[in-house]
CSV table of C-alpha atoms and ligand atoms in Angstrom, one decimal:
chain,number,residue,atom,x,y,z
J,177,MET,CA,105.5,78.4,124.5
J,178,THR,CA,106.8,75.7,122.2
J,179,ALA,CA,109.8,75.2,120.0
J,180,VAL,CA,108.1,76.8,117.0
J,181,GLY,CA,107.0,79.9,118.9
J,182,ASP,CA,110.4,80.3,120.5
J,183,ALA,CA,112.1,79.9,117.1
J,184,LEU,CA,109.8,82.5,115.5
J,185,TYR,CA,110.5,84.9,118.4
J,186,ALA,CA,114.3,84.3,118.2
J,187,PHE,CA,114.2,85.2,114.5
J,188,VAL,CA,112.3,88.4,115.3
J,189,GLU,CA,114.9,89.2,118.0
J,190,ARG,CA,117.8,88.6,115.6
J,191,LEU,CA,116.4,91.0,113.0
J,192,PHE,CA,115.3,93.7,115.5
J,193,PRO,CA,118.6,95.7,115.8
J,194,ILE,CA,119.0,96.1,112.0
J,195,ASN,CA,118.3,99.6,110.7
J,196,ARG,CA,116.1,99.0,107.7
J,197,SER,CA,114.6,101.3,105.1
J,198,ILE,CA,113.1,101.0,101.7
J,199,THR,CA,116.6,100.8,100.2
J,200,GLY,CA,120.1,100.3,101.5
J,201,PRO,CA,122.3,98.0,103.5
J,202,GLY,CA,119.9,97.2,106.4
J,203,LEU,CA,117.4,95.9,103.9
J,204,ARG,CA,120.0,93.7,102.1
J,205,GLN,CA,121.3,92.4,105.4
J,206,THR,CA,117.7,91.4,106.4
J,207,LEU,CA,117.2,89.6,103.1
J,208,ALA,CA,120.5,87.8,103.6
J,209,ILE,CA,119.4,86.5,107.0
J,210,ILE,CA,116.0,85.3,105.5
J,211,GLY,CA,118.1,83.7,102.8
J,212,GLU,CA,119.9,81.6,105.4
J,213,ARG,CA,116.6,79.7,106.0
J,214,ILE,CA,114.9,79.6,102.6
J,215,PRO,CA,116.0,79.9,98.9
J,216,LEU,CA,115.8,83.6,98.1
J,217,GLU,CA,116.2,85.3,94.7
J,218,ILE,CA,117.4,88.8,95.1
J,219,THR,CA,116.4,91.5,92.6
J,220,GLU,CA,118.1,95.0,92.5
J,221,ILE,CA,116.3,97.8,90.6
J,222,PRO,CA,118.5,100.9,89.9
J,223,SER,CA,117.5,104.2,91.3
J,224,GLY,CA,115.6,106.3,88.8
J,225,THR,CA,113.8,103.3,87.2
J,226,PRO,CA,110.2,104.1,86.4
J,227,VAL,CA,107.8,101.6,88.0
J,228,LEU,CA,104.1,102.1,87.2
J,229,ASP,CA,103.4,105.7,88.3
J,230,TRP,CA,106.5,105.9,90.6
J,231,THR,CA,110.3,106.1,90.3
J,232,VAL,CA,112.7,104.0,92.3
J,233,PRO,CA,114.3,106.5,94.8
J,234,ARG,CA,117.9,107.0,95.6
J,235,GLU,CA,119.5,104.7,98.0
J,236,TRP,CA,119.8,105.8,101.6
J,237,THR,CA,122.7,105.0,103.9
J,238,LEU,CA,123.0,106.2,107.4
J,239,ARG,CA,126.3,106.1,109.3
J,240,ASP,CA,125.6,108.2,112.4
J,241,ALA,CA,123.2,110.7,113.8
J,242,PHE,CA,122.9,112.6,117.1
J,243,ILE,CA,121.9,115.8,118.9
J,244,ALA,CA,124.6,116.9,121.4
J,245,ASP,CA,124.3,119.5,124.1
J,246,ALA,CA,126.8,122.3,124.8
J,247,ALA,CA,128.8,119.8,126.9
J,248,GLY,CA,129.0,117.4,124.0
J,249,ARG,CA,126.7,114.9,125.5
J,250,ARG,CA,124.5,113.0,123.0
J,251,ILE,CA,121.0,113.6,124.2
J,252,VAL,CA,119.5,111.9,121.1
J,253,ASP,CA,121.7,109.2,119.6
J,254,VAL,CA,120.9,106.7,116.8
J,255,ARG,CA,123.1,104.2,118.5
J,256,ALA,CA,120.5,104.0,121.3
J,257,SER,CA,117.5,103.5,118.9
J,258,ASN,CA,117.2,103.3,115.1
J,259,LEU,CA,114.0,105.2,115.4
J,260,HIS,CA,115.7,108.4,116.5
J,261,VAL,CA,116.4,109.5,112.9
J,262,MET,CA,113.6,110.1,110.5
J,263,GLY,CA,114.0,107.6,107.7
J,264,TYR,CA,115.6,109.0,104.5
J,265,SER,CA,116.8,112.1,106.4
J,266,THR,CA,119.2,114.2,104.2
J,267,PRO,CA,122.6,115.0,105.8
J,268,VAL,CA,123.0,117.8,108.3
J,269,ASP,CA,125.9,119.1,110.3
J,270,ALA,CA,125.1,122.3,112.1
J,271,THR,CA,124.9,124.0,115.4
J,272,MET,CA,121.5,125.5,116.2
J,273,ARG,CA,119.3,126.8,118.9
J,274,LEU,CA,116.2,124.8,120.0
J,275,ASP,CA,113.8,127.2,118.3
J,276,GLU,CA,115.6,126.5,115.0
J,277,LEU,CA,115.8,122.7,115.7
J,278,ARG,CA,112.3,122.4,117.0
J,279,PRO,CA,110.5,122.0,113.5
J,280,HIS,CA,112.7,118.9,112.9
J,281,LEU,CA,111.8,117.2,116.2
J,282,HIS,CA,109.0,114.7,116.5
J,283,SER,CA,107.6,113.2,119.8
J,284,ILE,CA,104.4,111.8,121.2
J,285,PRO,CA,103.1,114.0,124.1
J,286,GLU,CA,100.5,111.4,125.1
J,287,HIS,CA,103.2,108.7,125.5
J,288,PRO,CA,106.1,110.7,126.8
J,289,THR,CA,108.6,107.8,127.0
J,290,TRP,CA,107.9,106.5,123.4
J,291,ILE,CA,109.9,107.4,120.3
J,292,PRO,CA,107.7,107.8,117.1
J,293,TYR,CA,108.7,106.2,113.8
J,294,ARG,CA,108.8,108.7,111.0
J,295,THR,CA,110.0,108.7,107.4
J,296,SER,CA,110.2,111.1,104.5
J,297,TYR,CA,110.9,109.0,101.5
J,298,TYR,CA,109.5,111.2,98.7
J,299,ALA,CA,110.2,114.7,100.1
J,300,GLU,CA,113.7,115.9,101.0
J,301,ALA,CA,113.8,116.6,104.7
J,302,TRP,CA,115.6,115.7,107.9
J,303,GLY,CA,114.4,115.1,111.3
J,304,PHE,CA,114.9,113.4,114.7
J,305,CYS,CA,112.3,111.4,116.7
J,306,LEU,CA,112.6,111.4,120.5
J,307,ALA,CA,110.7,110.8,123.7
J,308,ASP,CA,108.6,113.8,124.6
J,309,GLU,CA,110.1,113.7,128.2
J,310,VAL,CA,113.5,114.3,126.6
J,311,LEU,CA,112.2,117.1,124.4
J,312,GLN,CA,110.6,118.8,127.4
J,313,ARG,CA,113.9,118.8,129.2
J,314,MET,CA,115.8,120.5,126.4
J,315,ASP,CA,117.0,124.1,127.1
J,316,ALA,CA,117.4,126.9,124.5
J,317,GLY,CA,120.7,125.4,123.3
J,318,PRO,CA,122.7,125.7,121.1
J,319,TYR,CA,123.0,122.1,120.0
J,320,ARG,CA,125.3,120.3,117.7
J,321,VAL,CA,123.1,118.5,115.2
J,322,ARG,CA,124.5,115.8,112.9
J,323,ILE,CA,123.1,113.3,110.5
J,324,ASP,CA,125.8,111.5,108.6
J,325,SER,CA,123.8,110.1,105.7
J,326,THR,CA,124.0,109.6,102.0
J,327,LEU,CA,121.3,109.7,99.4
J,328,ALA,CA,122.9,108.5,96.2
J,329,ALA,CA,122.2,106.5,93.1
J,330,GLY,CA,122.0,102.8,94.0
J,331,SER,CA,119.1,100.4,93.9
J,332,LEU,CA,116.0,99.1,95.5
J,333,THR,CA,116.2,95.4,96.7
J,334,TYR,CA,113.5,92.8,97.1
J,335,GLY,CA,113.7,89.0,97.6
J,336,GLU,CA,111.4,86.2,96.4
J,337,CYS,CA,111.3,82.6,97.4
J,338,ILE,CA,109.7,80.6,94.6
J,339,LEU,CA,108.6,77.1,95.5
J,340,PRO,CA,107.3,75.2,92.4
J,341,GLY,CA,104.2,73.1,92.9
J,342,ALA,CA,102.4,70.5,90.8
J,343,THR,CA,100.9,73.4,88.8
J,344,ASP,CA,102.0,76.9,87.7
J,345,ASP,CA,99.1,78.4,89.4
J,346,GLU,CA,100.4,80.6,92.1
J,347,VAL,CA,99.8,81.6,95.7
J,348,ILE,CA,101.6,84.8,96.7
J,349,LEU,CA,102.4,85.6,100.3
J,350,SER,CA,104.0,89.0,100.8
J,351,ALA,CA,105.6,90.8,103.8
J,352,HIS,CA,107.0,94.3,103.9
J,353,VAL,CA,110.6,94.4,105.0
J,354,CYS,CA,111.4,98.2,105.2
J,355,HIS,CA,110.8,99.1,108.9
J,356,PRO,CA,113.7,99.6,111.3
J,357,SER,CA,113.5,98.3,114.9
J,358,LEU,CA,109.7,97.6,115.1
J,359,ALA,CA,108.8,94.0,116.2
J,360,ASN,CA,105.1,93.6,115.3
J,361,ASP,CA,105.2,95.8,112.2
J,362,ASN,CA,106.7,94.0,110.5
J,363,LEU,CA,109.3,91.6,111.9
J,364,SER,CA,106.6,89.3,113.1
J,365,SER,CA,105.3,88.7,109.6
J,366,ILE,CA,108.8,88.4,108.1
J,367,ALA,CA,109.3,85.6,110.5
J,368,ILE,CA,105.9,84.0,109.8
J,369,ALA,CA,106.5,84.2,106.0
J,370,THR,CA,110.0,82.8,106.3
J,371,PHE,CA,108.9,79.8,108.5
J,372,MET,CA,105.8,79.1,106.2
J,373,ALA,CA,108.1,79.1,103.2
J,374,SER,CA,110.5,76.8,105.0
J,375,GLU,CA,107.7,74.3,105.8
J,376,LEU,CA,106.4,74.4,102.2
J,377,ALA,CA,109.9,73.8,100.9
J,378,GLN,CA,109.9,70.5,102.7
J,379,ARG,CA,106.7,69.1,101.3
J,380,GLU,CA,104.8,68.5,98.1
J,381,HIS,CA,102.2,71.1,97.1
J,382,ARG,CA,99.7,71.7,94.4
J,383,TYR,CA,100.3,75.4,94.0
J,384,THR,CA,103.5,77.2,93.2
J,385,TYR,CA,104.3,79.5,96.1
J,386,ARG,CA,105.9,82.9,95.8
J,387,ILE,CA,106.9,84.5,99.0
J,388,LEU,CA,107.8,88.1,98.4
J,389,PHE,CA,109.9,90.2,100.8
J,390,ALA,CA,109.8,93.8,99.6
J,391,PRO,CA,109.9,97.3,101.0
J,392,GLY,CA,106.4,98.7,101.6
J,393,THR,CA,104.6,100.4,98.7
J,394,ILE,CA,107.5,101.1,96.4
J,395,GLY,CA,108.7,97.5,96.6
J,396,ALA,CA,105.3,96.0,95.8
J,397,ILE,CA,104.8,98.6,93.0
J,398,ALA,CA,108.2,97.7,91.6
J,399,TRP,CA,107.5,94.0,91.8
J,400,LEU,CA,104.1,94.4,90.1
J,401,ALA,CA,105.7,96.5,87.4
J,402,GLN,CA,108.2,93.8,86.7
J,403,HIS,CA,105.8,90.9,86.8
J,404,GLU,CA,102.8,92.4,85.0
J,405,SER,CA,102.7,89.7,82.3
J,406,ALA,CA,102.8,86.9,84.8
J,407,LEU,CA,100.1,88.1,87.2
J,408,GLY,CA,97.4,85.9,85.6
J,409,ARG,CA,98.9,82.9,87.3
J,410,ILE,CA,98.1,84.3,90.8
J,411,ARG,CA,95.1,82.4,92.1
J,412,HIS,CA,95.2,83.4,95.8
J,413,GLY,CA,97.3,85.7,98.0
J,414,LEU,CA,97.8,87.3,101.3
J,415,THR,CA,99.8,90.2,102.6
J,416,LEU,CA,101.1,89.5,106.1
J,417,ALA,CA,101.5,92.3,108.6
J,418,CYS,CA,101.4,92.7,112.4
J,419,LEU,CA,101.2,89.0,113.3
J,420,GLY,CA,103.0,89.0,116.7
J,421,ASP,CA,100.8,91.1,119.1
J,422,ARG,CA,98.5,89.5,121.6
J,423,GLY,CA,95.3,90.7,120.0
J,424,PRO,CA,92.9,88.4,118.1
J,425,MET,CA,93.5,87.6,114.4
J,426,THR,CA,92.0,89.8,111.7
J,427,TYR,CA,91.4,89.1,108.0
J,428,LYS,CA,90.8,91.9,105.6
J,429,ARG,CA,88.9,90.9,102.5
J,430,THR,CA,90.0,91.5,98.9
J,431,ARG,CA,88.6,94.2,96.8
J,432,ARG,CA,86.3,91.6,95.2
J,433,GLY,CA,85.3,90.4,98.6
J,434,ASP,CA,84.1,86.9,97.6
J,435,THR,CA,87.2,85.1,96.3
J,436,VAL,CA,88.4,81.7,97.6
J,437,ILE,CA,91.0,83.4,99.8
J,438,ASP,CA,88.3,85.5,101.4
J,439,ARG,CA,86.2,82.5,102.2
J,440,ALA,CA,89.2,80.3,103.2
J,441,ALA,CA,90.6,82.9,105.6
J,442,ALA,CA,87.2,83.6,107.1
J,443,HIS,CA,86.4,79.9,107.6
J,444,VAL,CA,89.7,79.2,109.3
J,445,LEU,CA,89.9,82.3,111.5
J,446,THR,CA,86.3,82.2,112.8
J,447,ARG,CA,86.6,78.6,113.7
J,448,ARG,CA,90.0,79.0,115.4
J,449,ALA,CA,88.8,81.8,117.7
J,450,PRO,CA,85.4,83.3,118.4
J,451,ASP,CA,87.0,86.8,118.7
J,452,ALA,CA,88.7,86.7,115.3
J,453,GLY,CA,87.7,89.6,113.0
J,454,VAL,CA,86.8,89.6,109.3
J,455,ILE,CA,86.7,93.1,107.9
J,456,ASP,CA,85.9,94.5,104.5
J,457,PHE,CA,88.4,95.9,102.0
J,458,VAL,CA,89.4,99.5,102.3
J,459,PRO,CA,92.0,101.0,100.0
J,460,TYR,CA,94.4,101.7,102.8
J,461,GLY,CA,96.7,99.6,104.9
J,462,SER,CA,99.6,97.5,103.7
J,463,ASP,CA,100.6,96.3,100.2
J,464,GLU,CA,97.1,94.8,99.6
J,465,ARG,CA,96.4,98.3,98.3
J,466,GLN,CA,98.7,97.7,95.4
J,467,PHE,CA,97.6,94.1,94.6
J,468,ASN,CA,94.0,95.2,94.8
J,469,SER,CA,94.3,98.3,92.6
J,470,PRO,CA,91.7,98.2,89.9
J,471,GLY,CA,94.2,97.6,87.1
J,472,PHE,CA,95.4,94.4,88.8
J,473,ASP,CA,92.4,93.4,91.0
J,474,LEU,CA,94.3,90.4,92.4
J,475,PRO,CA,92.7,88.0,94.9
J,476,VAL,CA,95.1,89.1,97.7
J,477,GLY,CA,93.6,89.6,101.2
J,478,ALA,CA,95.4,90.8,104.3
J,479,LEU,CA,96.2,88.7,107.4
J,480,SER,CA,97.1,90.4,110.7
J,481,ARG,CA,96.3,90.2,114.4
J,482,THR,CA,95.4,93.7,115.6
J,483,PRO,CA,95.3,95.7,112.3
J,484,TYR,CA,97.7,98.6,111.6
J,485,ARG,CA,96.9,101.8,113.5
J,486,GLN,CA,94.5,100.1,115.8
J,487,TYR,CA,97.0,99.7,118.6
J,488,SER,CA,98.6,102.7,120.2
J,489,GLU,CA,102.1,101.2,120.0
J,490,TYR,CA,101.9,101.2,116.2
J,491,HIS,CA,104.8,103.0,114.6
J,492,THR,CA,106.5,103.8,117.9
J,493,SER,CA,109.3,102.4,120.0
J,494,ALA,CA,106.7,100.6,122.1
J,495,ASP,CA,106.3,98.1,119.2
J,496,ASP,CA,109.3,96.3,120.7
J,497,LEU,CA,110.3,92.8,121.6
J,498,ASP,CA,108.0,92.9,124.6
J,499,PHE,CA,105.0,93.8,122.5
J,500,VAL,CA,105.2,90.5,120.5
J,501,SER,CA,105.0,87.0,122.0
J,502,ALA,CA,106.1,83.6,121.0
J,503,ASP,CA,102.5,82.3,121.6
J,504,ALA,CA,101.0,84.9,119.3
J,505,LEU,CA,103.6,84.2,116.6
J,506,GLU,CA,103.0,80.5,116.8
J,507,ASP,CA,99.2,81.0,116.7
J,508,SER,CA,99.6,83.2,113.6
J,509,LEU,CA,101.7,80.6,111.8
J,510,GLY,CA,99.1,78.0,112.7
J,511,ALA,CA,96.3,80.1,111.2
J,512,LEU,CA,98.3,80.7,108.0
J,513,ARG,CA,99.2,77.0,107.7
J,514,GLN,CA,95.5,76.1,108.0
J,515,ILE,CA,94.5,78.7,105.4
J,516,VAL,CA,97.2,77.3,103.0
J,517,ASP,CA,95.8,73.8,103.7
J,518,VAL,CA,92.4,74.9,102.7
J,519,LEU,CA,93.8,76.3,99.4
J,520,GLU,CA,95.8,73.1,98.8
J,521,ARG,CA,92.9,70.7,99.5
J,522,ASP,CA,89.9,72.6,98.2
J,523,ARG,CA,88.5,71.0,95.0
J,524,THR,CA,85.4,69.6,93.6
J,525,TYR,CA,84.7,65.8,93.5
J,526,THR,CA,82.3,63.6,91.7
J,527,ASN,CA,80.4,61.0,93.7
J,528,LEU,CA,81.0,57.7,91.9
J,529,ALA,CA,77.9,56.0,93.6
J,530,PRO,CA,75.5,58.9,93.4
J,531,LYS,CA,72.2,56.9,93.4
J,532,GLY,CA,71.1,56.5,97.0
J,533,GLU,CA,73.7,56.4,99.8
J,534,PRO,CA,76.5,54.0,99.3
J,535,GLN,CA,76.8,51.5,102.1
J,536,LEU,CA,79.6,52.9,104.2
J,537,GLY,CA,79.7,50.2,106.9
J,538,ARG,CA,80.4,47.5,104.4
J,539,ARG,CA,83.5,49.4,103.3
J,540,GLY,CA,84.8,49.9,106.8
J,541,LEU,CA,84.2,53.6,106.7
J,542,TYR,CA,82.7,53.7,110.1
J,543,PRO,CA,84.6,53.3,113.3
J,544,VAL,CA,83.6,50.3,115.3
J,545,THR,CA,82.3,52.1,118.3
J,546,ASP,CA,79.0,54.1,118.3
J,547,GLY,CA,78.5,57.6,119.8
J,548,PRO,CA,78.5,61.3,118.9
J,549,GLU,CA,81.9,61.0,117.2
J,550,LEU,CA,80.5,58.3,114.9
J,551,ALA,CA,77.4,60.4,114.1
J,552,ARG,CA,79.5,63.4,113.2
J,553,ARG,CA,81.9,61.3,111.1
J,554,GLN,CA,78.9,59.8,109.3
J,555,LEU,CA,77.3,63.2,108.7
J,556,THR,CA,80.6,64.5,107.3
J,557,MET,CA,80.8,61.8,104.8
J,558,LEU,CA,77.1,62.2,103.9
J,559,TRP,CA,77.6,65.9,103.2
J,560,VAL,CA,80.6,65.3,101.0
J,561,LEU,CA,78.8,62.5,99.1
J,562,ASN,CA,75.7,64.5,98.7
J,563,GLN,CA,77.4,67.7,97.4
J,564,SER,CA,80.0,66.0,95.2
J,565,ASP,CA,78.3,66.5,91.9
J,566,GLY,CA,81.3,68.3,90.3
J,567,ALA,CA,79.8,71.7,91.1
J,568,HIS,CA,80.4,72.2,94.8
J,569,SER,CA,83.9,72.6,96.2
J,570,LEU,CA,84.8,71.3,99.6
J,571,LEU,CA,84.9,74.9,100.8
J,572,ASP,CA,81.3,75.3,99.5
J,573,VAL,CA,80.4,72.2,101.5
J,574,ALA,CA,82.1,73.5,104.6
J,575,GLU,CA,80.2,76.8,104.4
J,576,ARG,CA,76.9,75.0,103.9
J,577,SER,CA,77.2,72.2,106.4
J,578,GLY,CA,78.9,73.9,109.3
J,579,MET,CA,81.5,71.2,109.4
J,580,THR,CA,85.1,72.2,109.4
J,581,PHE,CA,87.0,72.2,106.1
J,582,GLU,CA,89.5,69.8,107.7
J,583,GLU,CA,86.9,67.2,108.6
J,584,LEU,CA,85.4,67.3,105.2
J,585,ALA,CA,88.8,67.1,103.5
J,586,ASP,CA,89.7,64.1,105.6
J,587,ALA,CA,86.4,62.4,104.9
J,588,SER,CA,86.9,63.1,101.2
J,589,ALA,CA,90.3,61.5,101.3
J,590,ALA,CA,88.8,58.4,102.9
J,591,LEU,CA,85.9,58.2,100.4
J,592,GLU,CA,88.4,58.7,97.5
J,593,ALA,CA,90.5,55.8,98.8
J,594,HIS,CA,87.4,53.6,98.7
J,595,ASP,CA,86.6,54.6,95.1
J,596,LEU,CA,83.4,56.5,96.2
J,597,LEU,CA,84.7,59.9,95.0
J,598,ALA,CA,86.8,61.0,92.1
J,599,ARG,CA,88.7,64.3,91.9
J,600,ASP,CA,87.5,66.6,89.2
J,601,ASP,CA,91.0,67.9,88.5
R,168,LIG,ZN1,104.2,100.2,109.1
């Protein structure tokens, strides 16, 4: 572990206890904590506002929830885990037998100690989630059942960090911020997005970066509805989810499948680790679904480690602080940083001495010592010089040559400094 990995982990740890949902105080508190590290513009959209085919729901506030036995002991208590109450549960205050209560109880028999994560955002319902071993021990009752919640007119909140670059062309990075105490899905990615934004805020960049922290589905839909006229500026994008588990990294392609972000992410991930996955687009998953809907068709891929639903801890209490690691978080941030570097440095060049090979030695472009390193460095420069006819980008050259993008970009910078290459833009 290093300082960055530890800091990412500590940020996940700090956000973990907060009870988030798609609206409400936990979401606002989370955005406020992100806003301590990066400049964040907060938008509130009133309940009832139509957004694309959806309507912004009422705001949900939960104060307390429990199931108590005849002796008054809380056998299920939201103070022990935020997951115990189904998200968006309507209020209830009743005494009932187990057979009446049972349809409102959710557990995972295959994992008797885990609590499932359930929500009912768009259908009025209430429910409790509990460990199956607790459910199996419950007698016929009666039980005191209480959910002290409010569903009332309020607003939906999202936050955006906008970092202006040399151009108005945008890169969008998006993380959903609506899950309660689940570490991998999606506090890991909230931490990665926040730290990436913080790094970008401290340096010059070509693109304008927009880092979006919005509740899943409805937040992305609301954001798209409000930014429809500006979507043409988006050149590249990634949704970030599940970036803290110990599995290999995975990139899910855009709907188009062959955009620069698809190629940049595949190039970076497959060279960082042989077990990295690159998978095709499917219209399911995180908010890449909304960005890749046919009416928008934005070049937004999805970056994760083990994808959603492909680990058994997904959407359960086992997605906890032990399930994510500082090393994995740091590795994910490293991969994202490298993908961003490809986007930043990818361009076409024109060879200013295109007739025959320019004499590199005379210009001091070879290191003094001979050996395999020299041969590779020479080959890298020859690839860039040969392909720089204004039609091939550095990423094209990387794919064709088998060299890493970074080597080629460094070679280009050296050739540019010696007036052998000129940028086309
Ligand atoms: Zn989720």
